[in-house]
mmCIF file of C-alpha atoms and ligand atoms in Angstrom:
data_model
loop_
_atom_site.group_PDB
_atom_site.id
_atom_site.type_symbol
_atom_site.label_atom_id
_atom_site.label_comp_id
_atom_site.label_asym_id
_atom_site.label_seq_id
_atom_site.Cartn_x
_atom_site.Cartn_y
_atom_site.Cartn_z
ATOM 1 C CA UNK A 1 13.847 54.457 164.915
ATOM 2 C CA UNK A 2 14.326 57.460 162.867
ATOM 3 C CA UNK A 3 13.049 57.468 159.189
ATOM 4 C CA UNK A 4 14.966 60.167 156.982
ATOM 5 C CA UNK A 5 14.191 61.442 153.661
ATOM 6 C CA UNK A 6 16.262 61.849 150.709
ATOM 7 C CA UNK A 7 19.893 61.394 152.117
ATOM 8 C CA UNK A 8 22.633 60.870 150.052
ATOM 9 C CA UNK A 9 25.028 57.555 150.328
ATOM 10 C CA UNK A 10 27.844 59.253 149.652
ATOM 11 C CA UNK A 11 29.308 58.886 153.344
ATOM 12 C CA UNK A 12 27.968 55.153 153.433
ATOM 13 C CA UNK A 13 29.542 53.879 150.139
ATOM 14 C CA UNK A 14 33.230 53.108 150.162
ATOM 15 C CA UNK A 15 32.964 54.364 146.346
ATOM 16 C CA UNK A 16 31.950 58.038 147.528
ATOM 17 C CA UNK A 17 29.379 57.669 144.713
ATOM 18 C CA UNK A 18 26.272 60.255 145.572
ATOM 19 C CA UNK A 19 23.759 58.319 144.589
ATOM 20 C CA UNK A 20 20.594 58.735 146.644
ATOM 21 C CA UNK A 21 18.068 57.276 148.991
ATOM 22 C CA UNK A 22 14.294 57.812 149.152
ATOM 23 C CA UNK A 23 13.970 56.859 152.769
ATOM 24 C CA UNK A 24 16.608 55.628 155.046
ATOM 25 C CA UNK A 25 16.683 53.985 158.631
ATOM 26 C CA UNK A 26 19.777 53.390 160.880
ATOM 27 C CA UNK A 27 19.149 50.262 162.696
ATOM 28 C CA UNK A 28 20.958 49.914 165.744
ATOM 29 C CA UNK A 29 19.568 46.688 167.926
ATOM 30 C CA UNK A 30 17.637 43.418 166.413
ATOM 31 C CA UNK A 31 14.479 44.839 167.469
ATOM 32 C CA UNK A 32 14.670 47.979 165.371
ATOM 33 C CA UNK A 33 15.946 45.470 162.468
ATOM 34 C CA UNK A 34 12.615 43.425 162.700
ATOM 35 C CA UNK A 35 10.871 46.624 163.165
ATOM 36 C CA UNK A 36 12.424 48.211 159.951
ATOM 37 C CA UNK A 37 11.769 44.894 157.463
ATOM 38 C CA UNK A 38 8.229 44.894 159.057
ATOM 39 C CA UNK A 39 7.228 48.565 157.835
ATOM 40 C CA UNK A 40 4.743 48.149 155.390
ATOM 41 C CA UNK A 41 4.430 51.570 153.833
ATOM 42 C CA UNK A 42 7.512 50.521 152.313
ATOM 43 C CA UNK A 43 7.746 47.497 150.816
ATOM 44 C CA UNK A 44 10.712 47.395 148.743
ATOM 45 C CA UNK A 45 13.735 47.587 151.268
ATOM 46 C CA UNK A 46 17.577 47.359 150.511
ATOM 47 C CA UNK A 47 19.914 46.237 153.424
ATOM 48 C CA UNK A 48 22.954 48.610 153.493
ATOM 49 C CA UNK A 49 26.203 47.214 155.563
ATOM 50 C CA UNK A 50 29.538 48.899 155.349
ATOM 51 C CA UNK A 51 28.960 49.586 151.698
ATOM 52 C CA UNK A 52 32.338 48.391 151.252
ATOM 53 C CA UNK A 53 31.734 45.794 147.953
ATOM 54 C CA UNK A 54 29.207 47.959 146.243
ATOM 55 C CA UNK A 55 28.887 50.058 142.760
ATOM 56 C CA UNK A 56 25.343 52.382 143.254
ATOM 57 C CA UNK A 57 24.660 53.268 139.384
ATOM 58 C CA UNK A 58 21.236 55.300 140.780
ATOM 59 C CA UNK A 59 19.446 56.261 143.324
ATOM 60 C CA UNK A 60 17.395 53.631 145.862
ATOM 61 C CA UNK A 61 14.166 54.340 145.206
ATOM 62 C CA UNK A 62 12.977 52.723 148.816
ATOM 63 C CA UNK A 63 13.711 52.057 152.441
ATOM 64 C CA UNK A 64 17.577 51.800 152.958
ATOM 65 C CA UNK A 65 18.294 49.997 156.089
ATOM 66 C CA UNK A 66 21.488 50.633 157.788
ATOM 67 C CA UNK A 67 22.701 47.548 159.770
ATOM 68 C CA UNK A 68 24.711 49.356 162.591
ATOM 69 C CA UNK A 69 24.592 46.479 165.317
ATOM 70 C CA UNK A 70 27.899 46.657 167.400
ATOM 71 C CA UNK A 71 29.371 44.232 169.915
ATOM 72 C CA UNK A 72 32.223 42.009 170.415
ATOM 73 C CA UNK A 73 32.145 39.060 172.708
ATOM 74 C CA UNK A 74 34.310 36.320 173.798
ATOM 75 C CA UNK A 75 32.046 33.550 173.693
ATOM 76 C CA UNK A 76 34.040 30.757 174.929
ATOM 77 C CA UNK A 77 37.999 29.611 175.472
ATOM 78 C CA UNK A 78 40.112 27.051 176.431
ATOM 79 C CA UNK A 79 43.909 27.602 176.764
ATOM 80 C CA UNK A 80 44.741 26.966 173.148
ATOM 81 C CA UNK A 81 41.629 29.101 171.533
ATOM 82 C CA UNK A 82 38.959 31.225 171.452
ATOM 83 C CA UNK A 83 35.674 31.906 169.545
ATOM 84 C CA UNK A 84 34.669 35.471 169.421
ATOM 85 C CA UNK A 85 31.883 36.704 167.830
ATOM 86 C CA UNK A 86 31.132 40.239 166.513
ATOM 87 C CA UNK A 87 28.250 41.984 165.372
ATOM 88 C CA UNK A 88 27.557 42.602 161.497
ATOM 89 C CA UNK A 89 27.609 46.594 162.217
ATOM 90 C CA UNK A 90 31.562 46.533 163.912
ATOM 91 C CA UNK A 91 34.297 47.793 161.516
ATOM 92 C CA UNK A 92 36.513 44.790 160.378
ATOM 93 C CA UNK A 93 39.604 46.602 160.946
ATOM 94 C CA UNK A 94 38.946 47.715 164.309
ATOM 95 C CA UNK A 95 37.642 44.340 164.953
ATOM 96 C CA UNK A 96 40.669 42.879 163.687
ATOM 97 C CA UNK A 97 43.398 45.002 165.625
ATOM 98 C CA UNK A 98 40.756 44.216 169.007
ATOM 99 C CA UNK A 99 41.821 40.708 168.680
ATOM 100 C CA UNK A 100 45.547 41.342 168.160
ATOM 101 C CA UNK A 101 45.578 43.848 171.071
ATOM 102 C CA UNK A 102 44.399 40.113 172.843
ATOM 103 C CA UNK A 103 47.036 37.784 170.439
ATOM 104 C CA UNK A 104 43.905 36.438 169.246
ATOM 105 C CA UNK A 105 45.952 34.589 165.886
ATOM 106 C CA UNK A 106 44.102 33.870 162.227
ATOM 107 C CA UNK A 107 42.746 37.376 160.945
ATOM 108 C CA UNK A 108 46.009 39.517 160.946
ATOM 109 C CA UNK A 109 46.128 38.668 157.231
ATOM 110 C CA UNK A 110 43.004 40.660 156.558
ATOM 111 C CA UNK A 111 44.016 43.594 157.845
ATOM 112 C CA UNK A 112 43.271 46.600 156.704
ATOM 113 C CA UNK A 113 40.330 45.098 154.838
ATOM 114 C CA UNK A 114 37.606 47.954 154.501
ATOM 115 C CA UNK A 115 33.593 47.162 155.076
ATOM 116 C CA UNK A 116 32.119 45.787 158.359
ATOM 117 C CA UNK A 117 31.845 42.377 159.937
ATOM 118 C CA UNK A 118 28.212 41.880 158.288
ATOM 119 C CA UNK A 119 29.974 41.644 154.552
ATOM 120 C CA UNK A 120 32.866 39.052 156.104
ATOM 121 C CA UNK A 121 30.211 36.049 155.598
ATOM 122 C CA UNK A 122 28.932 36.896 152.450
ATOM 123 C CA UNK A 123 31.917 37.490 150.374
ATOM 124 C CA UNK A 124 34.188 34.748 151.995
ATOM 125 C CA UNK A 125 36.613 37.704 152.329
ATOM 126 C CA UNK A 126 40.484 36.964 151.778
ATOM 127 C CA UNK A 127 43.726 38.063 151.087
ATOM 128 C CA UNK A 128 47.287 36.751 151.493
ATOM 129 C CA UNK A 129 46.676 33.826 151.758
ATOM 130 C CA UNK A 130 44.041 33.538 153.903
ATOM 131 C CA UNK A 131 40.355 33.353 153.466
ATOM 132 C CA UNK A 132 37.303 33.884 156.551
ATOM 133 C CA UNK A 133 35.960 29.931 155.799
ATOM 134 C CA UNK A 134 39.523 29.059 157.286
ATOM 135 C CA UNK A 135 38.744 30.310 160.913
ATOM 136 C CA UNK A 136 34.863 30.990 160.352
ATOM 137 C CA UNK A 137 33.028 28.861 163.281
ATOM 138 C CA UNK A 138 29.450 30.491 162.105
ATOM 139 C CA UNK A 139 27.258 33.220 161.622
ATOM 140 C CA UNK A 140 23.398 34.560 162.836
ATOM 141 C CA UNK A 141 21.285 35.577 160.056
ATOM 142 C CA UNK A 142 17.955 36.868 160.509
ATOM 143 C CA UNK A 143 15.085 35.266 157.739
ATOM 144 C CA UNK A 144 13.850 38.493 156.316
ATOM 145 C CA UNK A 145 10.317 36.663 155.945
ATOM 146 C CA UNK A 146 10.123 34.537 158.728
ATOM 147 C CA UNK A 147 11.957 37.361 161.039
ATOM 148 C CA UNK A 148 13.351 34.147 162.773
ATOM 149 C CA UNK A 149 17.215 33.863 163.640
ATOM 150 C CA UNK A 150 18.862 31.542 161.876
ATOM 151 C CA UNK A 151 22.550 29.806 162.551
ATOM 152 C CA UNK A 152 24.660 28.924 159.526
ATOM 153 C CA UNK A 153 27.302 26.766 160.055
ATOM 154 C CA UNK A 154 30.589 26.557 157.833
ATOM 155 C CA UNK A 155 29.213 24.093 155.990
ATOM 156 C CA UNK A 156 26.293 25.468 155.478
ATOM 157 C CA UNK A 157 27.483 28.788 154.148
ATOM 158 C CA UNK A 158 29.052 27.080 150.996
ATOM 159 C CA UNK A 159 32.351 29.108 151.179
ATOM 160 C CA UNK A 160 33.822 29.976 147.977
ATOM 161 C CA UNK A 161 35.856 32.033 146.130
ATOM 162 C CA UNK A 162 34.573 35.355 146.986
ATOM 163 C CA UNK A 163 31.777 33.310 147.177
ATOM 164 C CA UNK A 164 28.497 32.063 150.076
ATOM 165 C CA UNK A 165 25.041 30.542 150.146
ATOM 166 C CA UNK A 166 24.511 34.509 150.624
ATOM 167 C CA UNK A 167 25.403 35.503 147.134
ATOM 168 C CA UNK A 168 23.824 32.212 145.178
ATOM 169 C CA UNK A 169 20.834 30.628 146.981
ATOM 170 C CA UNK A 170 19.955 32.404 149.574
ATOM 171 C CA UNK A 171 20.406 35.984 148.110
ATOM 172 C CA UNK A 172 18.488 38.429 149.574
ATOM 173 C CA UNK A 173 16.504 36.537 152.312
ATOM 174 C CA UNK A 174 18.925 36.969 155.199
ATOM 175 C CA UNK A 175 20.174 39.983 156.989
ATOM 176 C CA UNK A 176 24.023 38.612 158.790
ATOM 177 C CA UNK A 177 23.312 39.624 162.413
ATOM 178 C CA UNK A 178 26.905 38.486 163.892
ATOM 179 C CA UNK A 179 29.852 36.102 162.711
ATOM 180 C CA UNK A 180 31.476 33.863 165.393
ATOM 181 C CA UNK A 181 35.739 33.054 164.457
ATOM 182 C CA UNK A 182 38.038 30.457 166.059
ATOM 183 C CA UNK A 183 41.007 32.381 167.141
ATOM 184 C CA UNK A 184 44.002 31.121 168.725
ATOM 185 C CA UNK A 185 45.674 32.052 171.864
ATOM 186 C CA UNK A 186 48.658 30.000 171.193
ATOM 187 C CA UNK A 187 50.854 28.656 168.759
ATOM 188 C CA UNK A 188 49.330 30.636 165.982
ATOM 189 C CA UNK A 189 49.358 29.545 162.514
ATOM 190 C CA UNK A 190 51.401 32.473 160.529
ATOM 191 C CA UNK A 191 50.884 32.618 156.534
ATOM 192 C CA UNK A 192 53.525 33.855 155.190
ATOM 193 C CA UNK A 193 53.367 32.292 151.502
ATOM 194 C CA UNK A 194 52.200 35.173 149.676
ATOM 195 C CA UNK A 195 55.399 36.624 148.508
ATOM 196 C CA UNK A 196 54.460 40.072 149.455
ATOM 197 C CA UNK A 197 54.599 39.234 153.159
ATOM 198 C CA UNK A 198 58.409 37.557 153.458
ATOM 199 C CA UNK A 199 59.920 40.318 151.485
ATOM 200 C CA UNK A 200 58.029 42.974 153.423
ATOM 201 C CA UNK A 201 59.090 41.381 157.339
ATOM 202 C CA UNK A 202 62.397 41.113 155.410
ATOM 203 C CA UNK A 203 62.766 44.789 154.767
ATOM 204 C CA UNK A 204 61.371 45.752 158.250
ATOM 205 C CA UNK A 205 64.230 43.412 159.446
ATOM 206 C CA UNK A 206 61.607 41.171 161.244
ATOM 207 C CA UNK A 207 63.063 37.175 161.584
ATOM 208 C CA UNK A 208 60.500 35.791 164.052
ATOM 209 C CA UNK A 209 57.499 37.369 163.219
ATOM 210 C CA UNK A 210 54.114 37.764 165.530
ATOM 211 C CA UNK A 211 50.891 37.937 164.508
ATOM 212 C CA UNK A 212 51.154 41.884 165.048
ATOM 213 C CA UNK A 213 54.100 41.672 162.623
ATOM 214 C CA UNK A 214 51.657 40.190 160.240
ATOM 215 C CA UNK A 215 49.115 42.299 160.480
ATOM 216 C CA UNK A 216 51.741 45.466 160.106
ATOM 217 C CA UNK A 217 53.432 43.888 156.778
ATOM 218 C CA UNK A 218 50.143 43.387 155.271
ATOM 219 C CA UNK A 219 48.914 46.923 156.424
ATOM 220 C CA UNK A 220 52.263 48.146 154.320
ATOM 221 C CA UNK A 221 51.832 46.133 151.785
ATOM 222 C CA UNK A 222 48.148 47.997 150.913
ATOM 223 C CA UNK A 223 48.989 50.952 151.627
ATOM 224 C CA UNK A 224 51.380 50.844 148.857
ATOM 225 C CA UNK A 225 49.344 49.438 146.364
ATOM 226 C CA UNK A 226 45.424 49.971 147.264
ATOM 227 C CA UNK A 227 43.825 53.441 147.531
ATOM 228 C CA UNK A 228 42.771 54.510 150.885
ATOM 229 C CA UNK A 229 38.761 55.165 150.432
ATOM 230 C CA UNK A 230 39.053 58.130 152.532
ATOM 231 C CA UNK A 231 41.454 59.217 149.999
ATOM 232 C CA UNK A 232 40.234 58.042 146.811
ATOM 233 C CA UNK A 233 36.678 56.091 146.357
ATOM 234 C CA UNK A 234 36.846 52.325 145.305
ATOM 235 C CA UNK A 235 35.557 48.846 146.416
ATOM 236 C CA UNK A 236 38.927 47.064 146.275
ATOM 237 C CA UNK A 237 39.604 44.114 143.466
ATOM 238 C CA UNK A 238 36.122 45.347 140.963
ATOM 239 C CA UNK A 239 37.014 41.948 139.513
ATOM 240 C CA UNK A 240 37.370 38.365 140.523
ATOM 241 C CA UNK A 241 40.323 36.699 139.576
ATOM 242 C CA UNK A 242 39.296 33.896 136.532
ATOM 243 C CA UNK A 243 39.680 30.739 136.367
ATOM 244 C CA UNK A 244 40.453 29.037 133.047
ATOM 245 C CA UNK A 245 41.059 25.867 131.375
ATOM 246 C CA UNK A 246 44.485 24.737 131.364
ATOM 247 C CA UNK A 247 44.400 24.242 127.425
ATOM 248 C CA UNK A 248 43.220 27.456 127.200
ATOM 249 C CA UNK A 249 46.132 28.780 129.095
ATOM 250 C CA UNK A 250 48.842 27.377 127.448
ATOM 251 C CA UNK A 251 47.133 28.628 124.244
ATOM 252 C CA UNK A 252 47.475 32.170 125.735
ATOM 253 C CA UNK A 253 50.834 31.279 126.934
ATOM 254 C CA UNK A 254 52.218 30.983 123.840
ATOM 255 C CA UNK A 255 51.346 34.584 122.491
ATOM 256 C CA UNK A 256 51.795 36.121 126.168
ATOM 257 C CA UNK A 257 55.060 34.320 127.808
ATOM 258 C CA UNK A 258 54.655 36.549 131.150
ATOM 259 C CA UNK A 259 51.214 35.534 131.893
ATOM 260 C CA UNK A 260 51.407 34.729 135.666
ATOM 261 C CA UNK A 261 48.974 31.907 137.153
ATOM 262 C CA UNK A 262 48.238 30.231 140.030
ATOM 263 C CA UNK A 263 47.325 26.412 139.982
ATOM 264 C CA UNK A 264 43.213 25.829 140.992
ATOM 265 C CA UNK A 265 43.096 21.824 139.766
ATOM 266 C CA UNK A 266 44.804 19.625 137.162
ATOM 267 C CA UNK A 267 42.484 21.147 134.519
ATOM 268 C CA UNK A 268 41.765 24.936 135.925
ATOM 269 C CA UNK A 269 44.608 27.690 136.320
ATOM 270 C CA UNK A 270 43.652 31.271 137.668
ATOM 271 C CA UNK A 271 44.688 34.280 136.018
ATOM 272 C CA UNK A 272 45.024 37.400 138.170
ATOM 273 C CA UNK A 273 42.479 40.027 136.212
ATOM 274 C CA UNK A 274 45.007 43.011 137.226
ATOM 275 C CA UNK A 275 47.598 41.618 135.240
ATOM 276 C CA UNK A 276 44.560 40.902 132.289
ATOM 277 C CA UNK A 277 43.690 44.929 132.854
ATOM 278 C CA UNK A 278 47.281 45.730 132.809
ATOM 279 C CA UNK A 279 47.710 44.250 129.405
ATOM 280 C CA UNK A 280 44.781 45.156 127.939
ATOM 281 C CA UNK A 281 46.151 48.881 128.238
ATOM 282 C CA UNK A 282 43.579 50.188 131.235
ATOM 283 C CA UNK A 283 45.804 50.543 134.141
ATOM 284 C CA UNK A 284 46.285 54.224 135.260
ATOM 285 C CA UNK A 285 43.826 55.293 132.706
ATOM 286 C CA UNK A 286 42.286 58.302 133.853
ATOM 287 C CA UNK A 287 38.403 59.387 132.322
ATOM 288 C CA UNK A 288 38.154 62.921 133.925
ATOM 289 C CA UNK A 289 36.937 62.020 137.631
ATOM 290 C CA UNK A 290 36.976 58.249 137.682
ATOM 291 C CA UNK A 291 39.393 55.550 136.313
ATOM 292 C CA UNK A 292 41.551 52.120 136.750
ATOM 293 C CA UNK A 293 43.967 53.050 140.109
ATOM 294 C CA UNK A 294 47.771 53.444 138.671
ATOM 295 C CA UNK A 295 49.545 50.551 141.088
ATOM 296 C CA UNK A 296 46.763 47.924 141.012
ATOM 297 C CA UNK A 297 44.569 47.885 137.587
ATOM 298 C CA UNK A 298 42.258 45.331 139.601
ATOM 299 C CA UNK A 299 41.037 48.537 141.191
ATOM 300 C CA UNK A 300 38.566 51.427 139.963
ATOM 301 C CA UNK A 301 38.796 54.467 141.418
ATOM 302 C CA UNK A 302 36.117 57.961 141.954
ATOM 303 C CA UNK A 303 38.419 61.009 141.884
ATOM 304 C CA UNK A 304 35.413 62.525 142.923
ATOM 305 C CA UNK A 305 32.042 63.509 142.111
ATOM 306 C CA UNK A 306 31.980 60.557 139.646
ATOM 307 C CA UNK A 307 28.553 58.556 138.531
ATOM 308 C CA UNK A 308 28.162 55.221 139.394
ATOM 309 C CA UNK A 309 26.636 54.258 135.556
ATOM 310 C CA UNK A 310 30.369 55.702 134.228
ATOM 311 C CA UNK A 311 32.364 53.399 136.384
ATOM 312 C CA UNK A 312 30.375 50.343 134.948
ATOM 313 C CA UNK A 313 30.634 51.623 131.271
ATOM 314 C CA UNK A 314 34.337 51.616 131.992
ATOM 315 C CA UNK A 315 33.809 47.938 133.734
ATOM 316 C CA UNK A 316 31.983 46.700 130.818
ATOM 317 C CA UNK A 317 34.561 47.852 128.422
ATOM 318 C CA UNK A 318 37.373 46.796 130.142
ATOM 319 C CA UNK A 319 35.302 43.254 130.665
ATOM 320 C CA UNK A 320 34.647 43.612 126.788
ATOM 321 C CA UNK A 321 38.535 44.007 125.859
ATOM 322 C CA UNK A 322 39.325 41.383 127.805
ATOM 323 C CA UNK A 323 37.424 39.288 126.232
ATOM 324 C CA UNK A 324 38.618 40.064 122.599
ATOM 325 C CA UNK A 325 42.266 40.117 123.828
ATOM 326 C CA UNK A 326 42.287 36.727 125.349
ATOM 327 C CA UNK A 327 38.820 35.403 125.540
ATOM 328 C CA UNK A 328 38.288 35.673 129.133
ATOM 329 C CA UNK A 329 35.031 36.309 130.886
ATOM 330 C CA UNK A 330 35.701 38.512 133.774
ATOM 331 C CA UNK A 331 32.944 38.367 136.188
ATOM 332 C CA UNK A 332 32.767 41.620 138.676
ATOM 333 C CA UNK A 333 33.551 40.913 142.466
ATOM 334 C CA UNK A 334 31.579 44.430 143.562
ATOM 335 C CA UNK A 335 27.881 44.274 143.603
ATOM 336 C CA UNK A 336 26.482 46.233 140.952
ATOM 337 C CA UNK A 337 23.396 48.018 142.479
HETATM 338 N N1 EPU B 401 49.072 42.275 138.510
HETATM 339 C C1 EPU B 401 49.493 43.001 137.420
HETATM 340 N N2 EPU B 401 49.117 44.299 137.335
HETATM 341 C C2 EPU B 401 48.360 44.914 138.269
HETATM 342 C C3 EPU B 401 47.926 44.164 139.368
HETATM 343 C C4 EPU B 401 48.280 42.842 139.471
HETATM 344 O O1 EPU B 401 50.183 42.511 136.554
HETATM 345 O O2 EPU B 401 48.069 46.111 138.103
HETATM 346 C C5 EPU B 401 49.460 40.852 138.637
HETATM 347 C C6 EPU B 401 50.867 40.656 139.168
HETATM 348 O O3 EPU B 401 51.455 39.597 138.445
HETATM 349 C C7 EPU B 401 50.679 40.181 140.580
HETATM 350 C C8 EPU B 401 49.353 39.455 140.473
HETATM 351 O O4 EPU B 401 48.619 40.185 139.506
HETATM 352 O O5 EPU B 401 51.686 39.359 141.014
HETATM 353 C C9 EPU B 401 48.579 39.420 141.767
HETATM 354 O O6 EPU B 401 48.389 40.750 142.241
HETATM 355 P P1 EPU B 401 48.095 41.040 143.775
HETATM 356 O O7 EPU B 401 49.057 40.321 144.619
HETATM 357 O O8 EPU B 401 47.991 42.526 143.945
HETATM 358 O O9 EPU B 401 46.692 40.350 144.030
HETATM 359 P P2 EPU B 401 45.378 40.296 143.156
HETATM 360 O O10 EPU B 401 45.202 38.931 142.617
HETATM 361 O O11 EPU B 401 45.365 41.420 142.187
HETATM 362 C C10 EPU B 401 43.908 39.479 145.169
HETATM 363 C C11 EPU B 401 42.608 39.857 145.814
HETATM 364 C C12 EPU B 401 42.779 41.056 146.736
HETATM 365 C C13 EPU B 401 43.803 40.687 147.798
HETATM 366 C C14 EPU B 401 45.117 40.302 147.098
HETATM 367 C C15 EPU B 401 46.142 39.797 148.079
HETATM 368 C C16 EPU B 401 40.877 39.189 144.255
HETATM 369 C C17 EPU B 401 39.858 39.627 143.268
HETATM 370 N N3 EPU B 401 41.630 40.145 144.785
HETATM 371 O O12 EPU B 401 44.280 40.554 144.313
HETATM 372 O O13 EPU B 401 41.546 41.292 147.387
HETATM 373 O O14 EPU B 401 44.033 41.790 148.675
HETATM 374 O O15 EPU B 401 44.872 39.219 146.160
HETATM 375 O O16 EPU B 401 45.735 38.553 148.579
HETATM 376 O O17 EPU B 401 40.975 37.991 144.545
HETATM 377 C C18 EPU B 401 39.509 42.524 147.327
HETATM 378 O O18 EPU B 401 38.931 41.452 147.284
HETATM 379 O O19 EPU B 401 38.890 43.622 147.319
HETATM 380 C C19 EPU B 401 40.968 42.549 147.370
HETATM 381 C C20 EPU B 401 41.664 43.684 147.381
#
């Protein structure tokens, strides 16, 4: 275990922000992890995955610990499916195309996603359609106290939107080791609702689509709207999508006719924030190195050599505008760190 000084984040923050860290460990097996939370010259300690979902507005002033634990296993199968389980420090992507190069079925939706397998838990990650808590068996967190490894089940994660027992009541006091999905090996599931995907299978002429199909529409679909972060820094969506009353939004429809929505309950209608950003003026506005990306407003972008603490003014303006335009609270889906 190698303890560096003063390194930037830049290469470990899909934002390219340059904020920096006092001290900084790459962990690469459970017993450097234990070893790491247990150093005592350093007692305040932030836990670093694939940096994929954060905003750094300064520098860490303490021990950053870089989860890099790798390995993919098939733990069991039966004809029908499979549960594999990958460790928090894999690359989604690469983790996802491993189990279509196997017709593993249920993640080809979330292609493409950036971050690593550690984050998947956490933020209930989804798109098109489909969200992790649909084929999520369960994860191994290790107690940062107790150093123990714990399993969470489903259940016991409290899937949300976005949303986990990681992010509410259990913030902070667990480090995701692995996450274990169902798969299937036959007669996969295909979700295909989201508009997006139909018209995009249409126009590669696809009829009968495979999961690879899937995965290759929704990898198209991305690339044409969201920034790559090799390209351009961002965390994906900076915002969650609201959720308001439905009196409220008939009260807004009247003013704003196009307002698109998507049903949540009898009473509660979400809004989708780009089209809130859109509106509100911000999308493709450009604040000399950082701004709102031009084909999705849900998405700030680093041009380069941007400060984290700019990109959250902007954030908190946009959140402010929002809220004097249509009296929304929009609630940021990136960690703010
Ligand atoms: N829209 C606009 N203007 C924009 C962007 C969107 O008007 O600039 C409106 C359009 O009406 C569009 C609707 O918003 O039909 C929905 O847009 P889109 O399909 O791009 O999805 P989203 O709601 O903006 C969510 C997720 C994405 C996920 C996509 C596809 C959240 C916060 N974001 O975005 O997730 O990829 O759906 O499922 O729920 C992420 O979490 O980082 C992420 C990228």
């Amino acid at each position: 275990m190698h303890i560096q000084e003063n390194i930037s984040l830049q290469p470990y923050n899909t934002f390219g922000l340059d904020a920096h860290a006092r001290y900084f460990v790459k962990v690469e097996s459970l017993q450097d992890l234990k070893a790491a939370l247990s150093l005592e010259a350093y007692p305040e300690k932030f836990i670093l995955g694939g940096g994929s979902n954060m905003l750094l507005t300064k520098d860490l002033n303490c021990l950053v610990i870089h989860v890099a634990l790798k390995g993919i296993e098939i733990v069991s199968q039966n004809e029908n499916n499979v549960l594999v389980k990958a460790s928090a420090g894999e690359n989604w992507h690469q983790f996802v195309l491993w189990c279509l190069d196997r017709n593993f079925g249920g993640i080809e939706n979330l292609s493409l996603i950036p971050g690593s397998v550690g984050a998947v838990p956490i933020q209930n990650i989804g798109a098109y359609g489909v969200e992790i808590k649909d084929v999520f068996e369960s994860c191994e967190a290790l107690n940062i106290h107790t150093k123990e490894i714990e399993v969470f089940t489903k259940d016991a994660c409290q899937f949300g939107y976005r949303e986990s027992v990681f992010k509410q009541g259990k913030k902070n006091q667990y480090v995701i080791l692995s996450t274990t999905l169902r798969l299937t090996k036959t007669q996969h599931q295909l979700h295909m609702d989201y508009g997006a995907i139909t018209s995009q299978l249409e126009s590669m002429g696809i009829t009968n689509p495979s999961i690879k199909d899937i995965s290759n529409a929704v990898i198209s679909i991305r690339e044409s709207k969201l920034p790559n972060p090799k390209d351009i820094g961002n965390s994906g969506s900076f915002f969650k999508n609201p959720v308001i009353s439905k009196i409220h939004f008939e009260k807004l429809k009247v003013n704003f006719p196009d307002i698109p929505s998507y049903v949540v309950s009898a009473n509660e209608i979400k809004v989708p924030a780009g089209w809130l950003i859109e509106k509100s003026g911000f999308k493709g506005k450009t604040f000399t190195n950082y701004g709102v990306h031009k084909k999705q407003a849900l998405v700030l972008v680093n041009y380069g050599g941007a400060k984290g603490s700019d990109i959250l003014a902007l954030a908190v303006l946009i959140q402010k505008t929002i809220q004097l335009i249509f009296g929304i609270t929009v609630e940021t889906e990136v960690n703010i760190i």
